[in-house]
mmCIF file of C-alpha atoms in Angstrom:
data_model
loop_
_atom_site.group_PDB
_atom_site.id
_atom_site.type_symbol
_atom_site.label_atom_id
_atom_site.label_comp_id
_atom_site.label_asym_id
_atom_site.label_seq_id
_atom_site.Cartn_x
_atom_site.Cartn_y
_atom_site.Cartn_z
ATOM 1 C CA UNK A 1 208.596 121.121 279.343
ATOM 2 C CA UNK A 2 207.033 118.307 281.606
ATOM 3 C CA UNK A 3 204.146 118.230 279.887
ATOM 4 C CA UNK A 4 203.600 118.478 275.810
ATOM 5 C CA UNK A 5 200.551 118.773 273.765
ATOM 6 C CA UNK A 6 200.699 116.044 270.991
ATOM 7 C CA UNK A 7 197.307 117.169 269.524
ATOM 8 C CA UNK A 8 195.223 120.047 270.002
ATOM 9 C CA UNK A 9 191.348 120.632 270.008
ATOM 10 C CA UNK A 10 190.026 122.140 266.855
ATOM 11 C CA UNK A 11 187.384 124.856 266.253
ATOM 12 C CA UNK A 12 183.948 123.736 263.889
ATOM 13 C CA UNK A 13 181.287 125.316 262.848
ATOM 14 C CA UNK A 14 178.274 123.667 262.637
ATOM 15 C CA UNK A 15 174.029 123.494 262.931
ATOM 16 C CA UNK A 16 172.337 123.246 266.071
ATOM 17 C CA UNK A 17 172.362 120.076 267.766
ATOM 18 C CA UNK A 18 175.301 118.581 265.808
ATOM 19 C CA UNK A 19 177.187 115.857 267.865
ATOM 20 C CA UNK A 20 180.659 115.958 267.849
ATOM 21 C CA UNK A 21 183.856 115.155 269.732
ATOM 22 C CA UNK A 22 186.729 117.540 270.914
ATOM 23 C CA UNK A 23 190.023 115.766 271.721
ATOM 24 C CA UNK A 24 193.125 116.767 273.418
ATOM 25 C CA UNK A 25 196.096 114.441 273.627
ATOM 26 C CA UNK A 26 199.797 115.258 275.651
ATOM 27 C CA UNK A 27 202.430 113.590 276.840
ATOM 28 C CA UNK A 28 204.328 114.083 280.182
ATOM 29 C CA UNK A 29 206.978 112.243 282.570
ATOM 30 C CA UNK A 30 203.795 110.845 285.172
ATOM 31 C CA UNK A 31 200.486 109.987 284.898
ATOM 32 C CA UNK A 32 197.928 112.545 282.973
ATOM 33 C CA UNK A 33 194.994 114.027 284.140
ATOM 34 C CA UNK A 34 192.558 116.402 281.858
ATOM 35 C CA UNK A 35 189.908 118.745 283.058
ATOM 36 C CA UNK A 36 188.067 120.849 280.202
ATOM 37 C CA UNK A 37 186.837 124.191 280.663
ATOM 38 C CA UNK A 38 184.121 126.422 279.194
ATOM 39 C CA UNK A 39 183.203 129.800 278.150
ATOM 40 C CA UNK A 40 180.115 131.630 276.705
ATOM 41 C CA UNK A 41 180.091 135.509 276.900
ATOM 42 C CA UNK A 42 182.570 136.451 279.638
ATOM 43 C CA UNK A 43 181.173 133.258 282.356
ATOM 44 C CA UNK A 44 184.018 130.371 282.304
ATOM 45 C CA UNK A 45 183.978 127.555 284.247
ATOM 46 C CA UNK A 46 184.887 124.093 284.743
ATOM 47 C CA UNK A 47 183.060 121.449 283.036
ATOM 48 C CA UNK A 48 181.801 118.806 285.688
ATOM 49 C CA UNK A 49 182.722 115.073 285.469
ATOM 50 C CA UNK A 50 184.579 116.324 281.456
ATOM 51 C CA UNK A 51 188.111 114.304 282.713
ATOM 52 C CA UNK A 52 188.704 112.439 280.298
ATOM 53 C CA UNK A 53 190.899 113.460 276.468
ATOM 54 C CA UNK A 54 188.007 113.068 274.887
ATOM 55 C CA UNK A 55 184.672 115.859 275.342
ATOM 56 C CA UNK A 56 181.703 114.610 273.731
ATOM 57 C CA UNK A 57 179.523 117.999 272.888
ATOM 58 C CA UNK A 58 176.121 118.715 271.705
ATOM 59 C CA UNK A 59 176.218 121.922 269.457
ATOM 60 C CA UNK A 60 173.631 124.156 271.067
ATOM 61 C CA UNK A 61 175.076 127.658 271.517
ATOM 62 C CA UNK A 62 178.631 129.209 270.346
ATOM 63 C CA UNK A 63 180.702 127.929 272.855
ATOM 64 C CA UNK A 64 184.493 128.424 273.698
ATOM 65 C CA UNK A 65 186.872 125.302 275.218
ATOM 66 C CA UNK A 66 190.013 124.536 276.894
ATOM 67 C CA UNK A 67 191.795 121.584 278.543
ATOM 68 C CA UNK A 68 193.658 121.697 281.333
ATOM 69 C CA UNK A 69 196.734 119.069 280.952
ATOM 70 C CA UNK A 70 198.589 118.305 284.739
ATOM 71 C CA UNK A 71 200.304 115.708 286.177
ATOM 72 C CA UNK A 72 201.067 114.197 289.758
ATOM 73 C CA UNK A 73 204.095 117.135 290.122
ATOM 74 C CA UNK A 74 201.420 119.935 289.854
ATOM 75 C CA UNK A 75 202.478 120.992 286.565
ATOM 76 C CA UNK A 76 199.959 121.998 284.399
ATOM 77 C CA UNK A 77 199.185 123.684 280.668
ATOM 78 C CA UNK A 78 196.460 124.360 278.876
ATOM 79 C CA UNK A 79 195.384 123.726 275.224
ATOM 80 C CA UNK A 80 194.330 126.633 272.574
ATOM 81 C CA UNK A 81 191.433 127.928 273.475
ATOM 82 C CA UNK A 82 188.456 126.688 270.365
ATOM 83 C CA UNK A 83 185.234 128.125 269.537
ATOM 84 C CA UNK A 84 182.202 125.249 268.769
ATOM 85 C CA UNK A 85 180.303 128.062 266.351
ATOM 86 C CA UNK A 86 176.914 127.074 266.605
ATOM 87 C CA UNK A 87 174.217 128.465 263.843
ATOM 88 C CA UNK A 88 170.727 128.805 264.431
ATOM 89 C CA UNK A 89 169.215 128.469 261.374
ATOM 90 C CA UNK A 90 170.163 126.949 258.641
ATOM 91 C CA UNK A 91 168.856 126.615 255.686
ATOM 92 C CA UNK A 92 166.739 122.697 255.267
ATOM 93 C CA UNK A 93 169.164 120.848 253.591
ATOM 94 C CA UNK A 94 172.197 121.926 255.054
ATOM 95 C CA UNK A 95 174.552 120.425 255.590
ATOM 96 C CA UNK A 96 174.083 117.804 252.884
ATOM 97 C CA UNK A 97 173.225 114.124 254.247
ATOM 98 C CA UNK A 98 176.513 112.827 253.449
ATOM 99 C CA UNK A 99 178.333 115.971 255.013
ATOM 100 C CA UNK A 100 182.062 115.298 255.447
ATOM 101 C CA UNK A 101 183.184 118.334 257.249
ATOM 102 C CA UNK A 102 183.554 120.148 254.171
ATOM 103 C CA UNK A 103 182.430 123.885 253.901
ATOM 104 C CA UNK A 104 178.626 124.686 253.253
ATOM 105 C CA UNK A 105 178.046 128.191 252.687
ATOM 106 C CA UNK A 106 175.221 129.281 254.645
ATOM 107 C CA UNK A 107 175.835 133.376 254.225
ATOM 108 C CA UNK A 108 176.353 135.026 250.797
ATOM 109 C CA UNK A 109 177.452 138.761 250.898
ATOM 110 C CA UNK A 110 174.929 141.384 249.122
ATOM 111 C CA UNK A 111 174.919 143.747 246.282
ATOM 112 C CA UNK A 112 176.552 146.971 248.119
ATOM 113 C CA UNK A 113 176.157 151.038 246.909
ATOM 114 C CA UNK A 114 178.423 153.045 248.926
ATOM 115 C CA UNK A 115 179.203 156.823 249.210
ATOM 116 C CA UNK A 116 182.853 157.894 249.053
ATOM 117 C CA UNK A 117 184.199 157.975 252.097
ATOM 118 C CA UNK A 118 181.539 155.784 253.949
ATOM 119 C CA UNK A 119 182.176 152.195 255.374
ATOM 120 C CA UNK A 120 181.635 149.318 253.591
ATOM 121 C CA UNK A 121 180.479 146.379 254.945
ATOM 122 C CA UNK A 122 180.325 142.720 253.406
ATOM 123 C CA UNK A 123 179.648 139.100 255.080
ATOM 124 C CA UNK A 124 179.696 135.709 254.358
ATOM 125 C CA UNK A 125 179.473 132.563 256.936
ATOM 126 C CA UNK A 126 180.279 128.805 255.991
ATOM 127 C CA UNK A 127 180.075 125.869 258.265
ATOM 128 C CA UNK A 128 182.617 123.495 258.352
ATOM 129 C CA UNK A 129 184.457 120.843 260.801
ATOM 130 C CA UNK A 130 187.288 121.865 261.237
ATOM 131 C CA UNK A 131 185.770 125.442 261.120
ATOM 132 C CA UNK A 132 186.787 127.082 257.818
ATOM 133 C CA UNK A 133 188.909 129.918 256.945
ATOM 134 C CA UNK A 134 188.121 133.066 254.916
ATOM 135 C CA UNK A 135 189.685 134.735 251.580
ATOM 136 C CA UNK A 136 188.241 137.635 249.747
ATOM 137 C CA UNK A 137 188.813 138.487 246.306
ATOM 138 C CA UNK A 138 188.083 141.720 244.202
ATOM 139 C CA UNK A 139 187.990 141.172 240.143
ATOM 140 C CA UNK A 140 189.790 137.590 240.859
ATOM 141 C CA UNK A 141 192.545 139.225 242.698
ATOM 142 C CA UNK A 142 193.420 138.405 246.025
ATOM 143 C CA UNK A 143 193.265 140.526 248.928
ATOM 144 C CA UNK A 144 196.011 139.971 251.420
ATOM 145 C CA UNK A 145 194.483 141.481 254.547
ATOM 146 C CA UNK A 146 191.063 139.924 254.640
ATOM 147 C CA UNK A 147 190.641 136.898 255.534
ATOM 148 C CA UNK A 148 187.700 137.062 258.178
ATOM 149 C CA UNK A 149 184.198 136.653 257.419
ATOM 150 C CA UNK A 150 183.236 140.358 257.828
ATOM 151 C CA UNK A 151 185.459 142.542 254.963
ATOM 152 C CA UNK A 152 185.353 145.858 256.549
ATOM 153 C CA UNK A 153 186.471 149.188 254.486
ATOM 154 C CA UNK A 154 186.454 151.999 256.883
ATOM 155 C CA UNK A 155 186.661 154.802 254.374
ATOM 156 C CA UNK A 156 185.583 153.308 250.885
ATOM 157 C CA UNK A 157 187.389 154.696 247.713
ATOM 158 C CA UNK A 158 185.592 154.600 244.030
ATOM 159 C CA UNK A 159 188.788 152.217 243.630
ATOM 160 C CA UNK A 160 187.649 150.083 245.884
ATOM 161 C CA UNK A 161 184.391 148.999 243.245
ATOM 162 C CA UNK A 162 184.125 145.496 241.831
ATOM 163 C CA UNK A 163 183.159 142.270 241.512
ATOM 164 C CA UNK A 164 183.339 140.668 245.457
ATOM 165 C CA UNK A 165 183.479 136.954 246.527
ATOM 166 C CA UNK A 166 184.887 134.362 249.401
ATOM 167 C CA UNK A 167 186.474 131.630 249.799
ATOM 168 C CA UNK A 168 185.471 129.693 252.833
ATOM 169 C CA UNK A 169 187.930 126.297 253.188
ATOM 170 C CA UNK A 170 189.492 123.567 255.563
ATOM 171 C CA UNK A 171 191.338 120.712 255.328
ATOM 172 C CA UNK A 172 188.384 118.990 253.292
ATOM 173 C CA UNK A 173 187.720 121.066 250.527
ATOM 174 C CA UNK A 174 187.031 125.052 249.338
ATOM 175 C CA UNK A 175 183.753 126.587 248.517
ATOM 176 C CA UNK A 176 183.104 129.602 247.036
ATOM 177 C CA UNK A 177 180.365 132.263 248.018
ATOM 178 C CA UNK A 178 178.022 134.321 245.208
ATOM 179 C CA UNK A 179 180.091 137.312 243.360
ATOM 180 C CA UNK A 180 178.253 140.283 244.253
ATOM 181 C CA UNK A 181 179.024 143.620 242.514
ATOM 182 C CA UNK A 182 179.688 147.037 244.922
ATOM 183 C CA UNK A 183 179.427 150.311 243.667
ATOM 184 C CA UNK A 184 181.522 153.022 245.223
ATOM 185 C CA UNK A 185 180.191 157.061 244.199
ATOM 186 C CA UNK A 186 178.403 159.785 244.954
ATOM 187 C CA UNK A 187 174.654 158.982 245.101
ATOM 188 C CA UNK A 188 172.420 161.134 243.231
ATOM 189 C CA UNK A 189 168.073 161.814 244.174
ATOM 190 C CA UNK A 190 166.173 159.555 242.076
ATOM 191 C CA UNK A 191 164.395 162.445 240.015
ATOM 192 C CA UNK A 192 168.415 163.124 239.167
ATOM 193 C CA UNK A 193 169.629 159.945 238.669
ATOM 194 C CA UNK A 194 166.267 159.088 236.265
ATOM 195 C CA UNK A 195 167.460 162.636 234.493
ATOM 196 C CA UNK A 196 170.907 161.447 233.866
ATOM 197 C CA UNK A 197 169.375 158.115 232.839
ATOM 198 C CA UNK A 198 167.384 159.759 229.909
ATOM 199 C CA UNK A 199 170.154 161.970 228.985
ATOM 200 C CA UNK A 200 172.698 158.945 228.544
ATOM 201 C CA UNK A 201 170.008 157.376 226.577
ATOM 202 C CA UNK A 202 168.868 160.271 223.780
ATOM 203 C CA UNK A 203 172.893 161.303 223.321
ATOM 204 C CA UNK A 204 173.979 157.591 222.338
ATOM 205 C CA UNK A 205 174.019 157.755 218.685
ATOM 206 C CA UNK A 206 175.370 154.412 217.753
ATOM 207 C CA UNK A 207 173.894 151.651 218.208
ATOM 208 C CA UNK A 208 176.234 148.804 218.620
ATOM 209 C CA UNK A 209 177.068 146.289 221.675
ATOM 210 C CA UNK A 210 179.939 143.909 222.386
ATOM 211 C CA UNK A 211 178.702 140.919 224.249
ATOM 212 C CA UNK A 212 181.493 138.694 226.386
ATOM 213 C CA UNK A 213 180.958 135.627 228.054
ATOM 214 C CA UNK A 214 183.366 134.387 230.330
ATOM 215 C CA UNK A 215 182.934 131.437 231.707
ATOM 216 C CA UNK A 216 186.686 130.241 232.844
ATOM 217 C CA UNK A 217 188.532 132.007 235.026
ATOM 218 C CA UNK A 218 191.492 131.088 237.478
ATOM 219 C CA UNK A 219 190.088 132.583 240.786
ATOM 220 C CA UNK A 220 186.417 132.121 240.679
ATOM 221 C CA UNK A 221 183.951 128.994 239.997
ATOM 222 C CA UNK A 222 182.480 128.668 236.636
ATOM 223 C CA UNK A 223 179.712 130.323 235.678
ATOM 224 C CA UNK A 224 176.296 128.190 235.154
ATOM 225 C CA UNK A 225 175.522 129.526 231.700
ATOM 226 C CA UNK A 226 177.617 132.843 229.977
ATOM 227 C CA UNK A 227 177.328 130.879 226.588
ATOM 228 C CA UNK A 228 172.674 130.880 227.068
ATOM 229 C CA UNK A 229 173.088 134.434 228.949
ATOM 230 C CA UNK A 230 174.936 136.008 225.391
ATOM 231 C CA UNK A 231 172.396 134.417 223.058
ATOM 232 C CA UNK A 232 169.288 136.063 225.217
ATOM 233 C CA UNK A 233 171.160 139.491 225.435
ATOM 234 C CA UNK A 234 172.090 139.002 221.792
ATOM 235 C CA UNK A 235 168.157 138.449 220.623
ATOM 236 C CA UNK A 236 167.040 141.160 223.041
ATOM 237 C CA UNK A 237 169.555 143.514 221.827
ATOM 238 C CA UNK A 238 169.026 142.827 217.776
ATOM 239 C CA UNK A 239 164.974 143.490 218.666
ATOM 240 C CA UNK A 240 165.780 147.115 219.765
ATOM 241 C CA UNK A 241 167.939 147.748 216.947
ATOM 242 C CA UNK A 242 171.395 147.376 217.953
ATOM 243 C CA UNK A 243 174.263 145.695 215.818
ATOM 244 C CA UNK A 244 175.768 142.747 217.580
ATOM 245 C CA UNK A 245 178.842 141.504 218.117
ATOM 246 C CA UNK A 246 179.220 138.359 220.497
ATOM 247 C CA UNK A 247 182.236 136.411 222.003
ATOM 248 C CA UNK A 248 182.997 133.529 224.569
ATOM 249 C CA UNK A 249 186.031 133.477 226.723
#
């Protein structure tokens, strides 16, 4: 109680080289003295000469940091621990010139196939300052207990299939990874699965399709162009034969 934290450091994530400044602020009955710390794999130490509430930092390699608050009674606290995430390569152009803080995805998740029963496995990575935070979503809908930027099934179920995306976001804005479609079954050979193919194909004896094109929806980004995508499917489709029936939204 002799000694309060008014503001804490916060955790980025950012490019190599990026300059930027960690602060730490308290209050206490006597005179304040601050000493930041450091830690990269398991080695922590004291940072020489960093005294003051302010650390200047060049990003070079994923770093962790603490301050050490005390006063002239030897009491003493320390501030959250916060990770400077520091990636290697990024993409040229990222971040944008004008970069705020906000989060740049720099790590879409993948197309997945999956066995029953066998992990699945999807990533994403953003940067932002402060460092963002992570939602996933399956078919729009929210899931409640990811929220890291690794989903990790264990055991995948066929219920488990659908469309996939994150949201990466911080106090500057939201940004929204690729969708990316997994597909939870049984695998079959290819000579079977090219069988199964041809059967599908000679049994279907009508020969009509229902085109939709969504493009609004209440969690997920607009699409670039569902209304151009139905009128190419719709040509290609007429051309092999098929009646055509086409809606939007």
């Amino acid at each position: 109680t002799a000694i309060a934290i008014t503001e804490q450091p916060v955790s980025i994530s950012v490019p190599v080289g990026y300059s930027f400044t960690l602060r730490c602020r308290a209050e206490g009955r006597t005179l304040l003295q601050y000493q930041w710390f450091c830690q990269h794999q398991s080695d922590c130490c004291q940072i020489p000469g960093a005294t003051n509430p302010d650390l200047p930092i060049v990003a070079e390699q994923t770093t962790l940091y603490t301050c050490r608050v005390n006063d002239l009674y030897r009491n003493a606290v320390f501030s959250d621990w916060v990770k400077v995430e520091v990636h290697q390569c990024v993409a040229r152009g990222l971040p944008p010139r004008l970069w705020r803080g906000e989060p740049v995805i720099i790590l879409n998740p993948t197309e997945q196939r999956v066995e029953v029963g066998k992990p699945l496995q999807l990533q994403c990575a953003a940067m932002g300052v402060p460092a963002p935070c992570y939602q996933w979503y399956r078919n729009g809908n929210l899931l409640e207990q990811h929220k890291r930027k690794k989903l990790w099934i264990t055991h995948a179920k066929v219920s488990d299939s659908g469309t996939y995306l994150c949201c990466a976001s911080n106090s500057h804005g939201e940004h929204w990874t690729n969708a990316v479609d997994v597909h939870i079954g049984e695998t079959l050979p290819p000579t079977e699965r090219l069988q199964l193919c041809h059967l599908v194909f000679i049994s279907a004896t009508g020969k009509i399709a229902l085109l939709v094109g969504n493009n609004c929806y209440q969690h997920h980004p607009n699409l670039m162009a569902p209304v151009k995508d139905v009128f190419e499917l719709s040509r290609l489709l007429e051309q092999l034969g098929f009646q055509v029936v086409s809606l939007l939204d």
